[in-house]
Amino acid sequence: DALDGIELNTQLHLLENGKSCIEYLNSETENLPDLIFLDLNMPIMNGFECLDIIRSTPHLKNLMIAIYSTSSAERDIEETFKKGANIYIKKPSSFNELKKSLKQVVKMNW
């Protein structure tokens, strides 16, 4: 919903869980996303597990990955960067702040 309010000239694919994310990425060989948002608390396969798989898969390892989480624990933030995340976004408390944060990340010059 937060991305709906951001004017983007791009396609957006929403996936239900970490497992479906990896399956989608492995099925796409030519049209890989420019940016992936991973929630650390995704069901079935969490964001840490997805990040590990993405970074260890040759055709996926250079994708830009934004971690998106309610956690502000230093160990979680540090671990995501050690595993190869490009940016860590702490979910803000308000919907408007969330939209603002997501817009900044999506419009970054990666």
PDB file of N, CA and C in Angstrom, residues 14-27 33 36-38 42 45 50-51 54 60:
ATOM      1  N   LEU A  14       4.933  -8.078  -5.856  1.00  0.00           N
ATOM      2  CA  LEU A  14       4.798  -8.344  -4.430  1.00  0.00           C
ATOM      3  C   LEU A  14       4.692  -9.844  -4.228  1.00  0.00           C
ATOM      4  N   LEU A  15       5.496 -10.354  -3.308  1.00  0.00           N
ATOM      5  CA  LEU A  15       5.500 -11.789  -3.045  1.00  0.00           C
ATOM      6  C   LEU A  15       5.158 -12.029  -1.584  1.00  0.00           C
ATOM      7  N   GLU A  16       4.508 -13.139  -1.315  1.00  0.00           N
ATOM      8  CA  GLU A  16       3.958 -13.419   0.014  1.00  0.00           C
ATOM      9  C   GLU A  16       4.972 -13.809   1.078  1.00  0.00           C
ATOM     10  N   ASN A  17       6.077 -14.432   0.664  1.00  0.00           N
ATOM     11  CA  ASN A  17       7.030 -14.932   1.651  1.00  0.00           C
ATOM     12  C   ASN A  17       8.411 -15.101   1.014  1.00  0.00           C
ATOM     13  N   GLY A  18       9.383 -15.442   1.845  1.00  0.00           N
ATOM     14  CA  GLY A  18      10.753 -15.583   1.365  1.00  0.00           C
ATOM     15  C   GLY A  18      10.936 -16.695   0.349  1.00  0.00           C
ATOM     16  N   LYS A  19      10.231 -17.783   0.537  1.00  0.00           N
ATOM     17  CA  LYS A  19      10.352 -18.910  -0.396  1.00  0.00           C
ATOM     18  C   LYS A  19       9.868 -18.514  -1.783  1.00  0.00           C
ATOM     19  N   SER A  20       8.726 -17.830  -1.846  1.00  0.00           N
ATOM     20  CA  SER A  20       8.210 -17.412  -3.159  1.00  0.00           C
ATOM     21  C   SER A  20       9.118 -16.354  -3.787  1.00  0.00           C
ATOM     22  N   CYS A  21       9.799 -15.563  -2.982  1.00  0.00           N
ATOM     23  CA  CYS A  21      10.759 -14.591  -3.502  1.00  0.00           C
ATOM     24  C   CYS A  21      11.906 -15.305  -4.219  1.00  0.00           C
ATOM     25  N   ILE A  22      12.480 -16.297  -3.565  1.00  0.00           N
ATOM     26  CA  ILE A  22      13.596 -17.041  -4.168  1.00  0.00           C
ATOM     27  C   ILE A  22      13.135 -17.791  -5.415  1.00  0.00           C
ATOM     28  N   GLU A  23      11.957 -18.393  -5.355  1.00  0.00           N
ATOM     29  CA  GLU A  23      11.424 -19.101  -6.527  1.00  0.00           C
ATOM     30  C   GLU A  23      11.236 -18.135  -7.696  1.00  0.00           C
ATOM     31  N   TYR A  24      10.699 -16.959  -7.423  1.00  0.00           N
ATOM     32  CA  TYR A  24      10.501 -15.958  -8.475  1.00  0.00           C
ATOM     33  C   TYR A  24      11.845 -15.542  -9.076  1.00  0.00           C
ATOM     34  N   LEU A  25      12.809 -15.222  -8.220  1.00  0.00           N
ATOM     35  CA  LEU A  25      14.117 -14.776  -8.708  1.00  0.00           C
ATOM     36  C   LEU A  25      14.819 -15.855  -9.529  1.00  0.00           C
ATOM     37  N   ASN A  26      14.668 -17.102  -9.133  1.00  0.00           N
ATOM     38  CA  ASN A  26      15.299 -18.187  -9.880  1.00  0.00           C
ATOM     39  C   ASN A  26      14.579 -18.483 -11.195  1.00  0.00           C
ATOM     40  N   SER A  27      13.321 -18.079 -11.318  1.00  0.00           N
ATOM     41  CA  SER A  27      12.586 -18.302 -12.568  1.00  0.00           C
ATOM     42  C   SER A  27      12.843 -17.182 -13.571  1.00  0.00           C
ATOM     43  N   PRO A  33      14.869  -7.928 -11.039  1.00  0.00           N
ATOM     44  CA  PRO A  33      14.549  -6.608 -10.488  1.00  0.00           C
ATOM     45  C   PRO A  33      15.802  -5.759 -10.261  1.00  0.00           C
ATOM     46  N   ILE A  36      15.378  -5.094  -4.529  1.00  0.00           N
ATOM     47  CA  ILE A  36      14.547  -6.039  -3.781  1.00  0.00           C
ATOM     48  C   ILE A  36      14.422  -5.530  -2.351  1.00  0.00           C
ATOM     49  N   PHE A  37      13.204  -5.482  -1.850  1.00  0.00           N
ATOM     50  CA  PHE A  37      12.959  -5.188  -0.440  1.00  0.00           C
ATOM     51  C   PHE A  37      12.728  -6.515   0.254  1.00  0.00           C
ATOM     52  N   LEU A  38      13.512  -6.795   1.285  1.00  0.00           N
ATOM     53  CA  LEU A  38      13.334  -8.015   2.075  1.00  0.00           C
ATOM     54  C   LEU A  38      12.970  -7.632   3.510  1.00  0.00           C
ATOM     55  N   MET A  42       9.804 -12.160   7.269  1.00  0.00           N
ATOM     56  CA  MET A  42       8.920 -12.826   6.305  1.00  0.00           C
ATOM     57  C   MET A  42       8.624 -14.248   6.768  1.00  0.00           C
ATOM     58  N   MET A  45      10.469 -18.352   4.916  1.00  0.00           N
ATOM     59  CA  MET A  45      11.911 -18.132   4.814  1.00  0.00           C
ATOM     60  C   MET A  45      12.133 -16.657   5.147  1.00  0.00           C
ATOM     61  N   CYS A  50      16.861 -15.418   2.904  1.00  0.00           N
ATOM     62  CA  CYS A  50      16.772 -14.971   1.503  1.00  0.00           C
ATOM     63  C   CYS A  50      18.046 -14.258   1.087  1.00  0.00           C
ATOM     64  N   LEU A  51      18.537 -13.391   1.948  1.00  0.00           N
ATOM     65  CA  LEU A  51      19.753 -12.640   1.641  1.00  0.00           C
ATOM     66  C   LEU A  51      20.927 -13.584   1.417  1.00  0.00           C
ATOM     67  N   ILE A  54      20.408 -15.293  -2.016  1.00  0.00           N
ATOM     68  CA  ILE A  54      20.618 -14.346  -3.118  1.00  0.00           C
ATOM     69  C   ILE A  54      22.110 -14.075  -3.312  1.00  0.00           C
ATOM     70  N   LEU A  60      22.228 -13.861  -9.174  1.00  0.00           N
ATOM     71  CA  LEU A  60      21.487 -12.946  -8.305  1.00  0.00           C
ATOM     72  C   LEU A  60      22.382 -12.105  -7.397  1.00  0.00           C
TER      73      LEU A  60
END
